[in-house]
Amino acid sequence: MEVRVKIIVTALCHTDVYFWEAKGQTPVFPRIFGHEAAGIVESVGEGVTELKPGDHVLPVFTGECKECRHCKSEESNMCDLLRINTDRGVMLHDGKSRFSINGKPIYHFVGTSTFSEYSVIHVGCLAKINPAAPMDKVCILSCGVSTGLGATLNVAKPPRGSTVAIFGLGAVGLSAAEGARIAGASRIIGVDLNPKRFDEAKKFGVTEFVNPKDHHKPVQEVLAEMTDGGVDRSVECTGSINAMISAFECVHDGWGVAVLVGVPNKDDAFKTHPMNFLNEKTLKGTFFGNYKPRTDLPNVVEMYMRKELELEKFITHEVGLSDINKAFDYMLKGESLRCIIRMDG
Ligand SMILES: [Zn+2]
Ligand SMILES: [Zn+2]
């Protein structure tokens, strides 16, 4: 069930940096990072029937086996077999790596390892896409952009004309804003501690900006005053526990829905008064925007092809593989949303 893919372009995502820094985790070393990418199938292994050499694919850090209870459920995308596993550095079939140097293994990362000219990936972690789609644009649908976009379109589901608050205006938050724009929200309120992000956020349909540092009262109260009692939907993309609580408490009673996307710290606990739930505020969370990688990503690519979804504005930098360390510098300095890395450069 394995496929060898020639990686054409890849992009750098915060998760690569997080695991590269290996803070608070047992590092698997050495391994090849990279999980946002697009490529072309070079050859297929035994048991692979859905892909053939020449097909264009997006590798995904989580998978869809199409056979487990999660894959058979219309509500879940958390495949039992291929769900993200950050500790496993080997293939499922034989527990071995497909990379080596001088006879010693180099381990895989989240089943993708796309910072490599070729990678071997389980067929369940590859979405077959329209071959006409430009790979240097749609590669960013492999991870961050789909996560934010799906959080809004599939989970928050803002009705046309509604007001949506987005907490955190990084790549995922701006993708959530893009989802709100596509859904026809009339007001999109960006909440971020960094005022420099607002100019860029306007391109993604954000109409108003709130910096919690500018106010003496909790940001949920500021938002309630701006919106006659609360926003219709909120999407939290920071991972800060306080932002998560604010994102929930700022939605309107009776119909408001808050969606958590950001990954919290290990010891965090969510605290709110239960009366908020009795007052008909809803709290939800999502993994990879509730998209099933193989079933749904080809349709997200088609949204881009129909020009409903804009991807160009996410891509702020581009380098060749030999300059990949520059992509890390841009991200660490907070200069880039997405830096594309061309494998032939
Ligand atoms: Zn499954
Ligand atoms: Zn990612």
PDB file of N, CA, C and O in Angstrom, residues 1-5 41 43-52 55-60 62-67 79 81-82 91-93 111-112 119-128 293-295:
ATOM      1  N   MET A   1       0.827  -1.222   0.000  1.00  0.00           N
ATOM      2  CA  MET A   1       0.000   0.000   0.000  1.00  0.00           C
ATOM      3  C   MET A   1       0.857   1.265   0.000  1.00  0.00           C
ATOM      4  O   MET A   1       0.466   2.282   0.540  1.00  0.00           O
ATOM      5  N   GLU A   2       2.049   1.180  -0.580  1.00  0.00           N
ATOM      6  CA  GLU A   2       2.949   2.337  -0.556  1.00  0.00           C
ATOM      7  C   GLU A   2       3.157   2.914  -1.953  1.00  0.00           C
ATOM      8  O   GLU A   2       3.085   2.196  -2.949  1.00  0.00           O
ATOM      9  N   VAL A   3       3.423   4.221  -1.969  1.00  0.00           N
ATOM     10  CA  VAL A   3       3.566   4.938  -3.231  1.00  0.00           C
ATOM     11  C   VAL A   3       4.845   5.770  -3.163  1.00  0.00           C
ATOM     12  O   VAL A   3       5.096   6.443  -2.166  1.00  0.00           O
ATOM     13  N   ARG A   4       5.648   5.711  -4.227  1.00  0.00           N
ATOM     14  CA  ARG A   4       6.817   6.571  -4.271  1.00  0.00           C
ATOM     15  C   ARG A   4       6.443   7.821  -5.072  1.00  0.00           C
ATOM     16  O   ARG A   4       5.950   7.722  -6.191  1.00  0.00           O
ATOM     17  N   VAL A   5       6.639   8.976  -4.438  1.00  0.00           N
ATOM     18  CA  VAL A   5       6.196  10.246  -5.014  1.00  0.00           C
ATOM     19  C   VAL A   5       7.401  11.135  -5.275  1.00  0.00           C
ATOM     20  O   VAL A   5       8.270  11.279  -4.412  1.00  0.00           O
ATOM     21  N   VAL A  41       3.141  10.888  -8.754  1.00  0.00           N
ATOM     22  CA  VAL A  41       3.393   9.478  -8.453  1.00  0.00           C
ATOM     23  C   VAL A  41       4.447   8.946  -9.424  1.00  0.00           C
ATOM     24  O   VAL A  41       4.322   9.085 -10.642  1.00  0.00           O
ATOM     25  N   SER A  43       5.998   5.589  -8.784  1.00  0.00           N
ATOM     26  CA  SER A  43       5.717   4.155  -8.889  1.00  0.00           C
ATOM     27  C   SER A  43       4.828   3.751  -7.723  1.00  0.00           C
ATOM     28  O   SER A  43       4.755   4.473  -6.723  1.00  0.00           O
ATOM     29  N   VAL A  44       4.136   2.641  -7.870  1.00  0.00           N
ATOM     30  CA  VAL A  44       3.233   2.197  -6.799  1.00  0.00           C
ATOM     31  C   VAL A  44       3.581   0.781  -6.369  1.00  0.00           C
ATOM     32  O   VAL A  44       4.047  -0.035  -7.168  1.00  0.00           O
ATOM     33  N   GLY A  45       3.334   0.495  -5.089  1.00  0.00           N
ATOM     34  CA  GLY A  45       3.626  -0.824  -4.546  1.00  0.00           C
ATOM     35  C   GLY A  45       2.407  -1.742  -4.616  1.00  0.00           C
ATOM     36  O   GLY A  45       1.324  -1.356  -5.076  1.00  0.00           O
ATOM     37  N   GLU A  46       2.613  -2.958  -4.145  1.00  0.00           N
ATOM     38  CA  GLU A  46       1.564  -3.981  -4.116  1.00  0.00           C
ATOM     39  C   GLU A  46       0.322  -3.478  -3.380  1.00  0.00           C
ATOM     40  O   GLU A  46       0.457  -2.856  -2.319  1.00  0.00           O
ATOM     41  N   GLY A  47      -0.841  -3.748  -3.940  1.00  0.00           N
ATOM     42  CA  GLY A  47      -2.089  -3.397  -3.260  1.00  0.00           C
ATOM     43  C   GLY A  47      -2.624  -2.028  -3.617  1.00  0.00           C
ATOM     44  O   GLY A  47      -3.757  -1.698  -3.283  1.00  0.00           O
ATOM     45  N   VAL A  48      -1.829  -1.224  -4.306  1.00  0.00           N
ATOM     46  CA  VAL A  48      -2.290   0.124  -4.663  1.00  0.00           C
ATOM     47  C   VAL A  48      -3.040   0.053  -5.989  1.00  0.00           C
ATOM     48  O   VAL A  48      -2.465  -0.325  -7.010  1.00  0.00           O
ATOM     49  N   THR A  49      -4.332   0.392  -5.957  1.00  0.00           N
ATOM     50  CA  THR A  49      -5.125   0.346  -7.190  1.00  0.00           C
ATOM     51  C   THR A  49      -5.639   1.725  -7.590  1.00  0.00           C
ATOM     52  O   THR A  49      -5.993   1.947  -8.737  1.00  0.00           O
ATOM     53  N   GLU A  50      -5.688   2.655  -6.629  1.00  0.00           N
ATOM     54  CA  GLU A  50      -6.308   3.953  -6.921  1.00  0.00           C
ATOM     55  C   GLU A  50      -5.356   4.958  -7.547  1.00  0.00           C
ATOM     56  O   GLU A  50      -5.792   6.008  -8.008  1.00  0.00           O
ATOM     57  N   LEU A  51      -4.063   4.674  -7.499  1.00  0.00           N
ATOM     58  CA  LEU A  51      -3.092   5.619  -8.052  1.00  0.00           C
ATOM     59  C   LEU A  51      -2.204   4.904  -9.059  1.00  0.00           C
ATOM     60  O   LEU A  51      -1.937   3.705  -8.922  1.00  0.00           O
ATOM     61  N   LYS A  52      -1.731   5.666 -10.049  1.00  0.00           N
ATOM     62  CA  LYS A  52      -0.800   5.109 -11.038  1.00  0.00           C
ATOM     63  C   LYS A  52       0.282   6.151 -11.328  1.00  0.00           C
ATOM     64  O   LYS A  52       0.077   7.355 -11.055  1.00  0.00           O
ATOM     65  N   ASP A  55       0.076  10.347 -11.786  1.00  0.00           N
ATOM     66  CA  ASP A  55      -0.996  11.054 -11.074  1.00  0.00           C
ATOM     67  C   ASP A  55      -0.413  12.168 -10.207  1.00  0.00           C
ATOM     68  O   ASP A  55       0.650  12.019  -9.616  1.00  0.00           O
ATOM     69  N   HIS A  56      -1.158  13.270 -10.124  1.00  0.00           N
ATOM     70  CA  HIS A  56      -0.748  14.374  -9.250  1.00  0.00           C
ATOM     71  C   HIS A  56      -1.399  14.206  -7.878  1.00  0.00           C
ATOM     72  O   HIS A  56      -2.593  13.897  -7.799  1.00  0.00           O
ATOM     73  N   VAL A  57      -0.621  14.391  -6.832  1.00  0.00           N
ATOM     74  CA  VAL A  57      -1.113  14.109  -5.473  1.00  0.00           C
ATOM     75  C   VAL A  57      -0.673  15.179  -4.471  1.00  0.00           C
ATOM     76  O   VAL A  57       0.345  15.847  -4.653  1.00  0.00           O
ATOM     77  N   LEU A  58      -1.478  15.293  -3.412  1.00  0.00           N
ATOM     78  CA  LEU A  58      -1.080  16.068  -2.235  1.00  0.00           C
ATOM     79  C   LEU A  58      -0.850  15.072  -1.102  1.00  0.00           C
ATOM     80  O   LEU A  58      -1.774  14.353  -0.721  1.00  0.00           O
ATOM     81  N   PRO A  59       0.371  14.995  -0.548  1.00  0.00           N
ATOM     82  CA  PRO A  59       0.592  14.171   0.651  1.00  0.00           C
ATOM     83  C   PRO A  59      -0.061  14.858   1.855  1.00  0.00           C
ATOM     84  O   PRO A  59      -0.070  16.079   1.931  1.00  0.00           O
ATOM     85  N   VAL A  60      -0.622  14.054   2.760  1.00  0.00           N
ATOM     86  CA  VAL A  60      -1.282  14.631   3.937  1.00  0.00           C
ATOM     87  C   VAL A  60      -0.786  13.919   5.199  1.00  0.00           C
ATOM     88  O   VAL A  60      -0.630  12.696   5.207  1.00  0.00           O
ATOM     89  N   THR A  62      -2.223  13.242   7.862  1.00  0.00           N
ATOM     90  CA  THR A  62      -3.188  12.312   8.440  1.00  0.00           C
ATOM     91  C   THR A  62      -3.803  11.579   7.254  1.00  0.00           C
ATOM     92  O   THR A  62      -3.653  12.029   6.124  1.00  0.00           O
ATOM     93  N   GLY A  63      -4.458  10.444   7.484  1.00  0.00           N
ATOM     94  CA  GLY A  63      -4.888   9.674   6.325  1.00  0.00           C
ATOM     95  C   GLY A  63      -6.344   9.265   6.345  1.00  0.00           C
ATOM     96  O   GLY A  63      -7.116   9.674   7.217  1.00  0.00           O
ATOM     97  N   GLU A  64      -6.686   8.474   5.347  1.00  0.00           N
ATOM     98  CA  GLU A  64      -8.055   7.974   5.195  1.00  0.00           C
ATOM     99  C   GLU A  64      -7.955   6.572   4.608  1.00  0.00           C
ATOM    100  O   GLU A  64      -7.703   6.424   3.416  1.00  0.00           O
ATOM    101  N   CYS A  65      -8.146   5.539   5.457  1.00  0.00           N
ATOM    102  CA  CYS A  65      -8.016   4.162   4.972  1.00  0.00           C
ATOM    103  C   CYS A  65      -9.268   3.711   4.235  1.00  0.00           C
ATOM    104  O   CYS A  65      -9.254   2.744   3.497  1.00  0.00           O
ATOM    105  N   LYS A  66     -10.367   4.419   4.464  1.00  0.00           N
ATOM    106  CA  LYS A  66     -11.685   4.140   3.859  1.00  0.00           C
ATOM    107  C   LYS A  66     -12.350   2.878   4.420  1.00  0.00           C
ATOM    108  O   LYS A  66     -13.385   2.464   3.924  1.00  0.00           O
ATOM    109  N   GLU A  67     -11.749   2.248   5.435  1.00  0.00           N
ATOM    110  CA  GLU A  67     -12.334   1.009   5.947  1.00  0.00           C
ATOM    111  C   GLU A  67     -12.679   1.033   7.426  1.00  0.00           C
ATOM    112  O   GLU A  67     -13.486   0.233   7.883  1.00  0.00           O
ATOM    113  N   CYS A  79      -9.208   8.902  11.026  1.00  0.00           N
ATOM    114  CA  CYS A  79      -8.962   7.495  10.658  1.00  0.00           C
ATOM    115  C   CYS A  79      -8.180   6.751  11.758  1.00  0.00           C
ATOM    116  O   CYS A  79      -7.167   7.242  12.244  1.00  0.00           O
ATOM    117  N   LEU A  81      -6.447   3.979  11.425  1.00  0.00           N
ATOM    118  CA  LEU A  81      -5.181   3.426  10.937  1.00  0.00           C
ATOM    119  C   LEU A  81      -4.141   4.510  10.669  1.00  0.00           C
ATOM    120  O   LEU A  81      -2.970   4.351  11.010  1.00  0.00           O
ATOM    121  N   LEU A  82      -4.574   5.619  10.073  1.00  0.00           N
ATOM    122  CA  LEU A  82      -3.607   6.583   9.518  1.00  0.00           C
ATOM    123  C   LEU A  82      -3.671   7.970  10.151  1.00  0.00           C
ATOM    124  O   LEU A  82      -3.081   8.913   9.645  1.00  0.00           O
ATOM    125  N   MET A  91       7.400   3.033   8.304  1.00  0.00           N
ATOM    126  CA  MET A  91       6.198   2.669   7.554  1.00  0.00           C
ATOM    127  C   MET A  91       5.405   1.622   8.341  1.00  0.00           C
ATOM    128  O   MET A  91       5.967   0.805   9.076  1.00  0.00           O
ATOM    129  N   LEU A  92       4.065   1.638   8.146  1.00  0.00           N
ATOM    130  CA  LEU A  92       3.197   0.716   8.879  1.00  0.00           C
ATOM    131  C   LEU A  92       3.444  -0.739   8.487  1.00  0.00           C
ATOM    132  O   LEU A  92       3.396  -1.637   9.325  1.00  0.00           O
ATOM    133  N   HIS A  93       3.702  -0.980   7.204  1.00  0.00           N
ATOM    134  CA  HIS A  93       3.752  -2.340   6.673  1.00  0.00           C
ATOM    135  C   HIS A  93       4.777  -3.230   7.370  1.00  0.00           C
ATOM    136  O   HIS A  93       4.478  -4.358   7.741  1.00  0.00           O
ATOM    137  N   GLY A 111       4.440  10.577   8.314  1.00  0.00           N
ATOM    138  CA  GLY A 111       4.064   9.800   7.133  1.00  0.00           C
ATOM    139  C   GLY A 111       4.286  10.497   5.808  1.00  0.00           C
ATOM    140  O   GLY A 111       3.881   9.965   4.765  1.00  0.00           O
ATOM    141  N   THR A 112       4.930  11.690   5.822  1.00  0.00           N
ATOM    142  CA  THR A 112       5.055  12.433   4.563  1.00  0.00           C
ATOM    143  C   THR A 112       6.506  12.696   4.157  1.00  0.00           C
ATOM    144  O   THR A 112       6.901  12.371   3.043  1.00  0.00           O
ATOM    145  N   SER A 119       9.759  10.671  -1.908  1.00  0.00           N
ATOM    146  CA  SER A 119       9.355  10.145  -0.611  1.00  0.00           C
ATOM    147  C   SER A 119       8.462   8.935  -0.838  1.00  0.00           C
ATOM    148  O   SER A 119       7.855   8.797  -1.909  1.00  0.00           O
ATOM    149  N   VAL A 120       8.395   8.050   0.159  1.00  0.00           N
ATOM    150  CA  VAL A 120       7.487   6.900   0.084  1.00  0.00           C
ATOM    151  C   VAL A 120       6.383   7.121   1.106  1.00  0.00           C
ATOM    152  O   VAL A 120       6.656   7.387   2.281  1.00  0.00           O
ATOM    153  N   ILE A 121       5.127   7.061   0.629  1.00  0.00           N
ATOM    154  CA  ILE A 121       3.978   7.479   1.430  1.00  0.00           C
ATOM    155  C   ILE A 121       2.870   6.442   1.306  1.00  0.00           C
ATOM    156  O   ILE A 121       2.651   5.870   0.222  1.00  0.00           O
ATOM    157  N   HIS A 122       2.164   6.177   2.409  1.00  0.00           N
ATOM    158  CA  HIS A 122       1.036   5.244   2.370  1.00  0.00           C
ATOM    159  C   HIS A 122      -0.054   5.804   1.450  1.00  0.00           C
ATOM    160  O   HIS A 122      -0.350   7.013   1.506  1.00  0.00           O
ATOM    161  N   VAL A 123      -0.650   4.961   0.635  1.00  0.00           N
ATOM    162  CA  VAL A 123      -1.649   5.431  -0.336  1.00  0.00           C
ATOM    163  C   VAL A 123      -2.809   6.167   0.345  1.00  0.00           C
ATOM    164  O   VAL A 123      -3.401   7.087  -0.227  1.00  0.00           O
ATOM    165  N   GLY A 124      -3.086   5.811   1.596  1.00  0.00           N
ATOM    166  CA  GLY A 124      -4.176   6.453   2.329  1.00  0.00           C
ATOM    167  C   GLY A 124      -3.867   7.881   2.756  1.00  0.00           C
ATOM    168  O   GLY A 124      -4.751   8.584   3.244  1.00  0.00           O
ATOM    169  N   CYS A 125      -2.625   8.314   2.575  1.00  0.00           N
ATOM    170  CA  CYS A 125      -2.229   9.682   2.929  1.00  0.00           C
ATOM    171  C   CYS A 125      -1.949  10.516   1.686  1.00  0.00           C
ATOM    172  O   CYS A 125      -1.216  11.502   1.739  1.00  0.00           O
ATOM    173  N   LEU A 126      -2.521  10.101   0.550  1.00  0.00           N
ATOM    174  CA  LEU A 126      -2.310  10.832  -0.705  1.00  0.00           C
ATOM    175  C   LEU A 126      -3.657  11.169  -1.336  1.00  0.00           C
ATOM    176  O   LEU A 126      -4.467  10.275  -1.606  1.00  0.00           O
ATOM    177  N   ALA A 127      -3.889  12.459  -1.560  1.00  0.00           N
ATOM    178  CA  ALA A 127      -5.105  12.892  -2.238  1.00  0.00           C
ATOM    179  C   ALA A 127      -4.786  13.092  -3.715  1.00  0.00           C
ATOM    180  O   ALA A 127      -3.872  13.847  -4.057  1.00  0.00           O
ATOM    181  N   LYS A 128      -5.527  12.407  -4.579  1.00  0.00           N
ATOM    182  CA  LYS A 128      -5.321  12.555  -6.031  1.00  0.00           C
ATOM    183  C   LYS A 128      -6.063  13.798  -6.501  1.00  0.00           C
ATOM    184  O   LYS A 128      -7.267  13.938  -6.265  1.00  0.00           O
ATOM    185  N   PRO A 293      -9.009  13.443   3.957  1.00  0.00           N
ATOM    186  CA  PRO A 293      -7.989  13.814   2.971  1.00  0.00           C
ATOM    187  C   PRO A 293      -8.277  13.342   1.537  1.00  0.00           C
ATOM    188  O   PRO A 293      -8.214  14.134   0.600  1.00  0.00           O
ATOM    189  N   ARG A 294      -8.583  12.065   1.357  1.00  0.00           N
ATOM    190  CA  ARG A 294      -8.725  11.567  -0.023  1.00  0.00           C
ATOM    191  C   ARG A 294     -10.051  11.968  -0.646  1.00  0.00           C
ATOM    192  O   ARG A 294     -10.149  12.240  -1.837  1.00  0.00           O
ATOM    193  N   THR A 295     -11.110  11.974   0.165  1.00  0.00           N
ATOM    194  CA  THR A 295     -12.441  12.262  -0.365  1.00  0.00           C
ATOM    195  C   THR A 295     -12.632  13.754  -0.618  1.00  0.00           C
ATOM    196  O   THR A 295     -13.216  14.137  -1.639  1.00  0.00           O
TER     197      THR A 295
END
